[in-house]
PDB file of C-alpha atoms in Angstrom:
ATOM      1  CA  MET W 238       0.000   0.000   0.000  1.00 57.00           C
ATOM      2  CA  ASP W 239       2.856   2.347   0.870  1.00 63.00           C
ATOM      3  CA  GLN W 240       4.503   1.717  -2.497  1.00 63.00           C
ATOM      4  CA  LEU W 241       1.251   2.472  -4.274  1.00 61.00           C
ATOM      5  CA  LEU W 242       1.027   5.827  -2.474  1.00 66.00           C
ATOM      6  CA  ARG W 243       4.633   6.615  -3.404  1.00 66.00           C
ATOM      7  CA  VAL W 244       3.930   5.820  -7.058  1.00 64.00           C
ATOM      8  CA  ALA W 245       0.814   7.999  -7.012  1.00 66.00           C
ATOM      9  CA  MET W 246       2.759  10.849  -5.375  1.00 71.00           C
ATOM     10  CA  ALA W 247       5.546  10.553  -7.963  1.00 69.00           C
ATOM     11  CA  ALA W 248       3.000  10.644 -10.800  1.00 66.00           C
ATOM     12  CA  ALA W 249       1.348  13.710  -9.305  1.00 71.00           C
ATOM     13  CA  ASN W 250       4.737  15.398  -8.956  1.00 72.00           C
ATOM     14  CA  LEU W 251       5.622  14.673 -12.588  1.00 71.00           C
ATOM     15  CA  GLY W 252       2.277  16.082 -13.718  1.00 72.00           C
ATOM     16  CA  ALA W 253       2.786  19.191 -11.636  1.00 75.00           C
ATOM     17  CA  LEU W 254       6.313  19.607 -13.005  1.00 74.00           C
ATOM     18  CA  ARG W 255       5.031  19.269 -16.571  1.00 77.00           C
ATOM     19  CA  ASP W 256       2.333  21.887 -15.943  1.00 78.00           C
ATOM     20  CA  ALA W 257       4.851  24.236 -14.340  1.00 79.00           C
ATOM     21  CA  LEU W 258       7.235  23.887 -17.280  1.00 82.00           C
ATOM     22  CA  ARG W 259       4.408  24.467 -19.751  1.00 84.00           C
ATOM     23  CA  ALA W 260       3.279  27.613 -17.931  1.00 84.00           C
ATOM     24  CA  ARG W 261       6.879  28.825 -17.623  1.00 86.00           C
ATOM     25  CA  SER W 262       7.536  28.296 -21.347  1.00 88.00           C
ATOM     26  CA  ARG W 263       4.322  30.145 -22.227  1.00 86.00           C
ATOM     27  CA  GLN W 264       5.341  33.073 -20.020  1.00 86.00           C
ATOM     28  CA  LEU W 265       8.817  33.060 -21.537  1.00 87.00           C
ATOM     29  CA  ALA W 266       7.423  33.112 -25.087  1.00 87.00           C
ATOM     30  CA  ILE W 267       5.150  36.050 -24.272  1.00 88.00           C
ATOM     31  CA  LEU W 268       8.064  37.868 -22.637  1.00 85.00           C
ATOM     32  CA  VAL W 269      10.297  37.335 -25.675  1.00 87.00           C
ATOM     33  CA  VAL W 270       7.653  38.586 -28.116  1.00 87.00           C
ATOM     34  CA  CYS W 271       6.853  41.666 -26.021  1.00 85.00           C
ATOM     35  CA  ALA W 272      10.523  42.450 -25.439  1.00 83.00           C
ATOM     36  CA  THR W 273      11.262  42.150 -29.167  1.00 86.00           C
ATOM     37  CA  LEU W 274       8.406  44.495 -30.075  1.00 88.00           C
ATOM     38  CA  GLY W 275       9.475  46.940 -27.403  1.00 85.00           C
ATOM     39  CA  LEU W 276      13.070  46.836 -28.595  1.00 84.00           C
ATOM     40  CA  VAL W 277      12.098  47.431 -32.235  1.00 85.00           C
ATOM     41  CA  PHE W 278       9.963  50.452 -31.330  1.00 87.00           C
ATOM     42  CA  ALA W 279      12.603  51.803 -28.947  1.00 84.00           C
ATOM     43  CA  VAL W 280      15.305  51.572 -31.634  1.00 84.00           C
ATOM     44  CA  ALA W 281      12.993  53.263 -34.141  1.00 87.00           C
ATOM     45  CA  ALA W 282      12.284  56.066 -31.667  1.00 86.00           C
ATOM     46  CA  VAL W 283      15.971  56.579 -30.942  1.00 84.00           C
ATOM     47  CA  LEU W 284      16.751  56.707 -34.654  1.00 86.00           C
ATOM     48  CA  TRP W 285      14.006  59.279 -35.277  1.00 88.00           C
ATOM     49  CA  LEU W 286      15.338  61.368 -32.399  1.00 85.00           C
ATOM     50  CA  ASP W 287      18.809  61.097 -33.913  1.00 85.00           C
ATOM     51  CA  VAL W 288      17.504  62.273 -37.297  1.00 86.00           C
ATOM     52  CA  ALA W 289      15.768  65.203 -35.592  1.00 87.00           C
ATOM     53  CA  LEU W 290      19.023  66.086 -33.810  1.00 85.00           C
ATOM     54  CA  TRP W 291      20.862  65.919 -37.128  1.00 84.00           C
ATOM     55  CA  PHE W 292      18.398  68.274 -38.819  1.00 87.00           C
ATOM     56  CA  TYR W 293      18.550  70.634 -35.851  1.00 87.00           C
ATOM     57  CA  CYS W 294      22.360  70.790 -35.738  1.00 86.00           C
ATOM     58  CA  LEU W 295      23.067  70.725 -39.507  1.00 87.00           C
ATOM     59  CA  PRO W 296      22.241  74.365 -40.387  1.00 88.00           C
ATOM     60  CA  ARG W 297      23.774  75.732 -37.168  1.00 86.00           C
ATOM     61  CA  LEU W 298      27.043  73.775 -36.906  1.00 87.00           C
ATOM     62  CA  GLY W 299      27.701  72.144 -40.272  1.00 87.00           C
ATOM     63  CA  PRO W 300      27.595  68.523 -41.419  1.00 85.00           C
ATOM     64  CA  SER W 301      30.764  67.284 -39.709  1.00 83.00           C
ATOM     65  CA  ILE W 302      29.892  68.558 -36.222  1.00 87.00           C
ATOM     66  CA  ALA W 303      26.233  67.510 -36.630  1.00 83.00           C
ATOM     67  CA  SER W 304      27.306  63.941 -37.457  1.00 83.00           C
ATOM     68  CA  LEU W 305      29.611  63.866 -34.404  1.00 84.00           C
ATOM     69  CA  ILE W 306      26.814  65.082 -32.127  1.00 85.00           C
ATOM     70  CA  ALA W 307      24.340  62.531 -33.552  1.00 83.00           C
ATOM     71  CA  ALA W 308      26.877  59.705 -33.174  1.00 84.00           C
ATOM     72  CA  GLY W 309      27.604  60.795 -29.597  1.00 85.00           C
ATOM     73  CA  ALA W 310      23.904  60.754 -28.788  1.00 84.00           C
ATOM     74  CA  LEU W 311      23.569  57.207 -30.177  1.00 83.00           C
ATOM     75  CA  LEU W 312      26.655  56.146 -28.219  1.00 85.00           C
ATOM     76  CA  LEU W 313      25.129  57.491 -24.987  1.00 85.00           C
ATOM     77  CA  VAL W 314      21.908  55.563 -25.656  1.00 82.00           C
ATOM     78  CA  ALA W 315      23.932  52.376 -26.333  1.00 81.00           C
ATOM     79  CA  LEU W 316      25.899  52.820 -23.089  1.00 83.00           C
ATOM     80  CA  ALA W 317      22.695  53.377 -21.120  1.00 83.00           C
ATOM     81  CA  ALA W 318      21.210  50.192 -22.616  1.00 79.00           C
ATOM     82  CA  LEU W 319      24.383  48.250 -21.794  1.00 79.00           C
ATOM     83  CA  CYS W 320      24.303  49.481 -18.182  1.00 81.00           C
ATOM     84  CA  ALA W 321      20.639  48.487 -17.897  1.00 78.00           C
ATOM     85  CA  VAL W 322      21.337  44.986 -19.223  1.00 76.00           C
ATOM     86  CA  LEU W 323      24.321  44.491 -16.915  1.00 78.00           C
ATOM     87  CA  SER W 324      22.373  45.644 -13.867  1.00 81.00           C
ATOM     88  CA  MET W 325      19.448  43.288 -14.621  1.00 77.00           C
ATOM     89  CA  ARG W 326      21.580  40.175 -15.140  1.00 71.00           C
ATOM     90  CA  SER W 327      20.473  37.379 -12.829  1.00 60.00           C
ATOM     91  CA  PRO W 328      22.570  34.500 -11.514  1.00 58.00           C
ATOM     92  CA  ARG W 329      22.270  31.197 -13.361  1.00 57.00           C
ATOM     93  CA  ALA W 330      21.876  29.187 -10.167  1.00 49.00           C
ATOM     94  CA  ALA W 331      18.087  29.580 -10.239  1.00 51.00           C
ATOM     95  CA  GLY W 332      17.575  27.184 -13.179  1.00 51.00           C
ATOM     96  CA  LEU W 333      14.288  25.531 -14.047  1.00 49.00           C
ATOM     97  CA  PRO W 334      11.665  24.938 -11.401  1.00 49.00           C
ATOM     98  CA  THR W 335      11.672  21.403 -10.123  1.00 56.00           C
ATOM     99  CA  GLY W 336       9.003  19.532  -8.269  1.00 55.00           C
ATOM    100  CA  PRO W 337       9.490  17.920  -4.913  1.00 53.00           C
ATOM    101  CA  ASN W 338      11.406  14.691  -4.687  1.00 58.00           C
ATOM    102  CA  PRO W 339       9.036  11.682  -4.662  1.00 57.00           C
ATOM    103  CA  ALA W 340      11.027  10.052  -1.877  1.00 60.00           C
ATOM    104  CA  ALA W 341      10.793  13.228   0.186  1.00 58.00           C
ATOM    105  CA  ALA W 342       7.059  13.360  -0.500  1.00 55.00           C
ATOM    106  CA  GLY W 343       6.721   9.810   0.795  1.00 61.00           C
ATOM    107  CA  ASP W 344       8.730  10.745   3.875  1.00 66.00           C
ATOM    108  CA  ALA W 345       6.513  13.771   4.436  1.00 63.00           C
ATOM    109  CA  LEU W 346       3.444  11.539   4.155  1.00 63.00           C
ATOM    110  CA  GLY W 347       4.892   9.181   6.742  1.00 69.00           C
ATOM    111  CA  GLU W 348       5.699  12.064   9.079  1.00 69.00           C
ATOM    112  CA  ARG W 349       2.193  13.448   8.707  1.00 66.00           C
ATOM    113  CA  THR W 350       0.692  10.068   9.526  1.00 72.00           C
ATOM    114  CA  ALA W 351       2.918   9.714  12.601  1.00 74.00           C
ATOM    115  CA  LEU W 352       1.943  13.227  13.711  1.00 67.00           C
ATOM    116  CA  MET W 353      -1.742  12.434  13.296  1.00 69.00           C
ATOM    117  CA  ARG W 354      -1.427   9.230  15.320  1.00 77.00           C
ATOM    118  CA  ARG W 355       0.593  10.871  18.058  1.00 78.00           C
ATOM    119  CA  ASP W 356      -1.450  14.077  18.456  1.00 76.00           C
ATOM    120  CA  ILE W 357      -4.952  13.065  17.349  1.00 79.00           C
ATOM    121  CA  GLY W 358      -6.612  14.350  20.525  1.00 79.00           C
ATOM    122  CA  THR W 359      -5.042  17.790  20.247  1.00 79.00           C
ATOM    123  CA  ILE W 360      -5.894  18.048  16.554  1.00 75.00           C
ATOM    124  CA  LEU W 361      -9.532  17.108  17.178  1.00 78.00           C
ATOM    125  CA  ALA W 362      -9.800  19.612  20.046  1.00 80.00           C
ATOM    126  CA  ILE W 363      -8.354  22.412  17.896  1.00 78.00           C
ATOM    127  CA  ALA W 364     -10.677  21.499  15.002  1.00 77.00           C
ATOM    128  CA  ALA W 365     -13.711  21.514  17.320  1.00 79.00           C
ATOM    129  CA  LEU W 366     -12.704  24.867  18.819  1.00 78.00           C
ATOM    130  CA  ALA W 367     -12.125  26.379  15.386  1.00 77.00           C
ATOM    131  CA  GLY W 368     -15.488  25.081  14.174  1.00 76.00           C
ATOM    132  CA  ALA W 369     -17.231  26.543  17.214  1.00 77.00           C
ATOM    133  CA  ILE W 370     -15.575  29.940  16.717  1.00 77.00           C
ATOM    134  CA  ILE W 371     -16.229  30.102  12.994  1.00 75.00           C
ATOM    135  CA  GLY W 372     -19.795  28.834  13.341  1.00 74.00           C
ATOM    136  CA  SER W 373     -20.703  31.183  16.210  1.00 71.00           C
ATOM    137  CA  THR W 374     -20.191  34.461  14.323  1.00 63.00           C
ATOM    138  CA  PRO W 375     -23.350  35.504  12.498  1.00 66.00           C
ATOM    139  CA  ARG W 376     -23.017  36.570   8.905  1.00 64.00           C
ATOM    140  CA  GLN W 377     -24.019  40.114   8.131  1.00 66.00           C
ATOM    141  CA  ARG W 378     -26.059  40.560   4.993  1.00 62.00           C
ATOM    142  CA  ARG W 379     -25.790  43.703   2.997  1.00 60.00           C
TER     143      ARG W 379
END
């Protein structure tokens, strides 16, 4: 009987792990698509701002200085993006989510059973007290 419970717990853990991986991959796909769209629009906006800076500086300073100013502005944006990426880098130790170990789940089941056998009177008294407290408060209707 104990082996049957361990097998059932392992199957439940594998199903939960599969569901967690599926949800995680779906979230990751949505994140990649949104980040790509955001990056494309951000690059387009920066380029339009650079063109506007070029047209603003060209008649006042000449083509050579205007190109240096526009290149400097793009370099500052690239450095800011690099600093943002480096500050958001996470450690690789996190890895993929894993489910609980089936052997540990079986051990936890055994511990729970031993706890129930040892402290059954206390658990029943607490359950009765909690039921009396919860059941004694009248519900207010609005």
